[in-house]
Coordinates of C-alpha atoms in Angstrom, one line a residue:
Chain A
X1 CA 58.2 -139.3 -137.6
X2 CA 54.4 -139.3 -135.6
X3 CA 54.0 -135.8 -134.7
X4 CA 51.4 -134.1 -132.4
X5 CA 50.4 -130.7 -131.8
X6 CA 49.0 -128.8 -129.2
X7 CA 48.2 -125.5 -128.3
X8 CA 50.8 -124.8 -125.2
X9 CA 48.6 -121.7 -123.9
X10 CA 48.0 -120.9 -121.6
X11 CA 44.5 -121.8 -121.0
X12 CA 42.8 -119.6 -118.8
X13 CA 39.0 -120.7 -117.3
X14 CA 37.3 -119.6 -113.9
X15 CA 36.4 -121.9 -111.6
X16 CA 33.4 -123.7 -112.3
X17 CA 33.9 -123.7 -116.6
X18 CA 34.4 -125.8 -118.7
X19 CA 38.1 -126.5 -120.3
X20 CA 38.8 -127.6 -123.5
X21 CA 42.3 -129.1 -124.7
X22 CA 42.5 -130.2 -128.2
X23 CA 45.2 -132.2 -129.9
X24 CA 45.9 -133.0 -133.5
X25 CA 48.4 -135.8 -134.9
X26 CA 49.9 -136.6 -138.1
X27 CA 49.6 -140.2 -138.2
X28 CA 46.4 -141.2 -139.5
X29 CA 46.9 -144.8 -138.7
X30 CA 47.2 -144.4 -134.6
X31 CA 45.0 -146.3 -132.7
X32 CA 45.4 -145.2 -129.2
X33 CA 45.6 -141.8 -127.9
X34 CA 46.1 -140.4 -123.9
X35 CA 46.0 -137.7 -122.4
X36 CA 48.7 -137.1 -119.3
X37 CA 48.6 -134.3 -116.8
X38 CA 51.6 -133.0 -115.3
X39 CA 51.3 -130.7 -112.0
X40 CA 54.0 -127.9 -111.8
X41 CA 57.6 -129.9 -111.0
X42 CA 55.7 -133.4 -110.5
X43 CA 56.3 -136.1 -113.1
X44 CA 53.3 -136.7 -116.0
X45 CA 50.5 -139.2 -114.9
X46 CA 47.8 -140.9 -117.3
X47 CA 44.0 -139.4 -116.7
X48 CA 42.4 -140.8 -119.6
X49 CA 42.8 -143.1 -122.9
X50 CA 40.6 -143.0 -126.1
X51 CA 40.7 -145.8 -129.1
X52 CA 37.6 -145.2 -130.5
X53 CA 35.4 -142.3 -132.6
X54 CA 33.2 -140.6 -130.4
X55 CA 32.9 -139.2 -126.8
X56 CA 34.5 -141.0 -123.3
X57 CA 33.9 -139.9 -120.2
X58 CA 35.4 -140.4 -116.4
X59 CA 33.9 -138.3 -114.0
X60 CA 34.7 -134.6 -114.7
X61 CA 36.8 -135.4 -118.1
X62 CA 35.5 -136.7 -121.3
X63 CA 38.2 -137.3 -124.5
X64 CA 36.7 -137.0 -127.9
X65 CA 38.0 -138.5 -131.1
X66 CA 37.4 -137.8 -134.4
X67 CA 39.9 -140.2 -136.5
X68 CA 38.5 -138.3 -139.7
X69 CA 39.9 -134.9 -139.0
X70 CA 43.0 -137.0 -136.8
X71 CA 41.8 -134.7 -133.9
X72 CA 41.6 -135.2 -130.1
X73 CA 40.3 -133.6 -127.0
X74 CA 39.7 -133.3 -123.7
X75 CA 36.8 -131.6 -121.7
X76 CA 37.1 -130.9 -118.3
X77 CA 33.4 -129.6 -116.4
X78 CA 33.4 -128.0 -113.6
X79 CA 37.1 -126.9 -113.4
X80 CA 38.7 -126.6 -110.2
X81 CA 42.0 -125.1 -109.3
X82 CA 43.1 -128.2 -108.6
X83 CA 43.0 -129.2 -112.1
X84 CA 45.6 -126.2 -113.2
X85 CA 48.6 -128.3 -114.8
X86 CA 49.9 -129.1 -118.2
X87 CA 47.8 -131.5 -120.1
X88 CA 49.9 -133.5 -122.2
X89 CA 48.5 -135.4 -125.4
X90 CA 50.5 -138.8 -126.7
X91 CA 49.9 -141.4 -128.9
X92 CA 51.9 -144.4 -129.5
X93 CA 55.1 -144.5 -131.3
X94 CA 56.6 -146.6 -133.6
X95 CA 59.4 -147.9 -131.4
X96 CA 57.0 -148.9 -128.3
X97 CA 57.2 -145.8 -127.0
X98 CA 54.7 -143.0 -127.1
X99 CA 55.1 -139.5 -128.4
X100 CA 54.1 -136.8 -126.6
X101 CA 52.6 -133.2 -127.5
X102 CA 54.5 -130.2 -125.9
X103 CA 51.2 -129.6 -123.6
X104 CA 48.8 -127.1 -123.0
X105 CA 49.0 -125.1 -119.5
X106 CA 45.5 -125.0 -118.1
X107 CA 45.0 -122.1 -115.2
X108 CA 41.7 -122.5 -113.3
X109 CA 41.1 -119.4 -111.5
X110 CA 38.9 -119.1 -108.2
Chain B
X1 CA 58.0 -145.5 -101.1
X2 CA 57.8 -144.7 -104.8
X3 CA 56.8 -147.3 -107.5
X4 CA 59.8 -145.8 -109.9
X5 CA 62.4 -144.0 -107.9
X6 CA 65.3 -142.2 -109.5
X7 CA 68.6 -140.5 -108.2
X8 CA 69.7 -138.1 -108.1
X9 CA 66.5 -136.1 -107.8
X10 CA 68.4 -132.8 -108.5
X11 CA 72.4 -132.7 -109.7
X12 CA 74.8 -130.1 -110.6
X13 CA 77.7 -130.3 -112.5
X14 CA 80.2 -128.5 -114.5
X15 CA 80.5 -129.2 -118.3
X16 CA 82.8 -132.5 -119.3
X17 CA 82.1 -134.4 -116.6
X18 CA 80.6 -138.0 -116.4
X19 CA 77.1 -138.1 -114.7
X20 CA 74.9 -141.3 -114.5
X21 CA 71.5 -141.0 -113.4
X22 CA 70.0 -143.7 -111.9
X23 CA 66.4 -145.8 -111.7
X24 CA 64.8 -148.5 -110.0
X25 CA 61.5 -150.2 -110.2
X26 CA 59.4 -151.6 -108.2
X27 CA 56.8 -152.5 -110.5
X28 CA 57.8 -155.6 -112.3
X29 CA 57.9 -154.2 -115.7
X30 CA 59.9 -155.0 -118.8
X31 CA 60.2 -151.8 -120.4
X32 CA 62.0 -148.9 -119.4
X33 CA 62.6 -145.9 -120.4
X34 CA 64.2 -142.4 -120.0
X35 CA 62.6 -139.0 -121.5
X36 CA 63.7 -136.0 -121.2
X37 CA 62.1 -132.8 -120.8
X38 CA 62.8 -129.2 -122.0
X39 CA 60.5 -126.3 -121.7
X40 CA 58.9 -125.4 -124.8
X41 CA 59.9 -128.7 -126.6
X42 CA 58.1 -131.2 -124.0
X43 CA 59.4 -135.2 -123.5
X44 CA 61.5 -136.3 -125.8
X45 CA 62.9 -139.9 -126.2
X46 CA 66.5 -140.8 -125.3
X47 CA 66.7 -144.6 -124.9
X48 CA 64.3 -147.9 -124.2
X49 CA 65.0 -150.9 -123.1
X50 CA 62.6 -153.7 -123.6
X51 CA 64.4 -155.9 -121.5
X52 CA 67.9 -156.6 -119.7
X53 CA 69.5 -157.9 -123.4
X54 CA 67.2 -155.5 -125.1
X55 CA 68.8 -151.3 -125.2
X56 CA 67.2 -149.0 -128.1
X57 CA 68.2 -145.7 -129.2
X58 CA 65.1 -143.0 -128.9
X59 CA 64.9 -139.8 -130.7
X60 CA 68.1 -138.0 -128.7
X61 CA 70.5 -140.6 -127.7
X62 CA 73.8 -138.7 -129.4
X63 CA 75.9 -137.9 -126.1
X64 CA 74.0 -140.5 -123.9
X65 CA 74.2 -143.9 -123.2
X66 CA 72.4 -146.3 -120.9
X67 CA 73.0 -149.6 -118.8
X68 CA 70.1 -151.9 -118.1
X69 CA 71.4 -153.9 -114.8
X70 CA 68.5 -155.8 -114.1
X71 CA 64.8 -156.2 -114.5
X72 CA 64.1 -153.1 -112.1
X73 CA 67.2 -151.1 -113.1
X74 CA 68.0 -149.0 -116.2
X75 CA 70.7 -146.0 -115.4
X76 CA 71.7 -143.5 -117.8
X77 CA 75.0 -142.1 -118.7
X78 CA 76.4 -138.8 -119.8
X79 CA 80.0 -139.1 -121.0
X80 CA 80.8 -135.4 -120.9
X81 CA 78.3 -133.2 -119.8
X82 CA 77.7 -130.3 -121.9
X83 CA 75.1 -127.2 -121.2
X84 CA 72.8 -128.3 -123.5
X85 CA 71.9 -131.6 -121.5
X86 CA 70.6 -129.3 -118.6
X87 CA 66.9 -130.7 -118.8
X88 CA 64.5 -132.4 -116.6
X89 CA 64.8 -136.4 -116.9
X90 CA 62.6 -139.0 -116.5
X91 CA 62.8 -142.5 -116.0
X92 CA 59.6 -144.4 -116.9
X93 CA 58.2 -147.9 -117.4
X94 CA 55.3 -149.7 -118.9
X95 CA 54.2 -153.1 -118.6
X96 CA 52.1 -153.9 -121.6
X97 CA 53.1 -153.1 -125.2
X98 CA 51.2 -150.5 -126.6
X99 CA 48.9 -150.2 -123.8
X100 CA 50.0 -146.3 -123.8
X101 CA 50.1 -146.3 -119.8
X102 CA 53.9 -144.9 -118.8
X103 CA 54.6 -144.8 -115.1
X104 CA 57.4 -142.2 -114.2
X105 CA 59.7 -141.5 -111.6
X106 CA 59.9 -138.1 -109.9
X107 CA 62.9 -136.9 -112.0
X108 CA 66.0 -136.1 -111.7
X109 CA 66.3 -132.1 -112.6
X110 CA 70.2 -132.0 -114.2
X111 CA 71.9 -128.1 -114.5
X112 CA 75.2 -128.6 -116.6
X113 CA 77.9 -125.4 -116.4

């Protein structure tokens, strides 16, 4: 069974910092990796998707992979409280679905 | 109006009783599916449905089961609610395989007694 971690915080960064997430998974063949955020009592939406080593970037985020050390992340500059939420990691499962981390709580305080 | 809507969005009940939650879909998706959600042990798979002749167990399917209708419509059953099943459901559909983008519905918050 695909696992992945996370650290489920929470995350504390003033306004204005930078935010780091970071997700690790156990199979070393996935592909694809996201990265969902969740507000408090809202359903999960996707932000961001990675399938390649190195840095990707959209507007305030950027997800870096490393596939060597099966290790995933995801920068937020500039924090805002409007980005305080659970940031969920997934990567595809083997029955079509994808399999989800149990999320890091990010608080951006003013 | 919502592009995956589910009902109820909140539903008490008392323990051995039958409760289907339902979902629609606007979106014109084949697959469908229904997570559910418990703090400290995050979205978990219950059943899938790649389309209307197509049902899949997930990771949690004992004490659930699931009807797929139609293209747009996937419910899910519980036979004899028990405490344990109080959790935070989601319905949720994609339209690609593999292409790791899930839309979900609002959820349907469920508090068994």
């Amino acid at each position: 069974q695909k696992e992945v971690e996370q650290n489920s915080g929470p995350l504390s960064v003033p306004e204005g910092a930078i935010a780091s997430l970071n997700c690790t998974y156990s199979d070393r063949g996935s592909q694809s990796f996201f990265w969902y955020r969740q507000y408090s009592g809202k359903s999960p939406e996707l932000i961001m998707s990675i399938y390649s080593n190195g840095d990707k970037e959209d507007g305030r985020f950027t997800a870096q992979l490393n596939k060597a050390s099966q290790y995933v992340s995801l920068l937020i500059r500039d924090s805002q409280p409007s980005d305080s939420a659970t940031y969920l990691c997934a990567v595809p499962g083997s029955q079509g679905n994808l399999i989800f981390g149990k999320g890091t709580k990010l608080s951006v305080k003013p | 109006d919502a592009d995956v809507t589910q009902t109820p969005r909140n539903r008490i009940t008392k323990t051995g009783k039958r409760i289907m939650l339902e979902c629609s879909q606007t979106k014109g998706h084949d697959r469908m599916y229904w997570y559910r959600q418990d703090p400290g042990l995050g979205l978990r798979l219950i059943y899938y449905s790649f389309d209307v002749k197509d049902i899949n167990k997930g990771e949690i399917s004992d004490g659930y089961s699931v009807s797929r209708q139609a293209q747009a419509k996937f419910s899910l059953s519980l036979e004899s609610a028990i405490p344990n099943q109080t959790a935070l459901y989601f319905c949720a559909t994609s339209g690609l395989a593999g292409a790791g983008e899930l839309f979900f519905g609002e959820g349907s918050r469920l508090t068994v007694l």
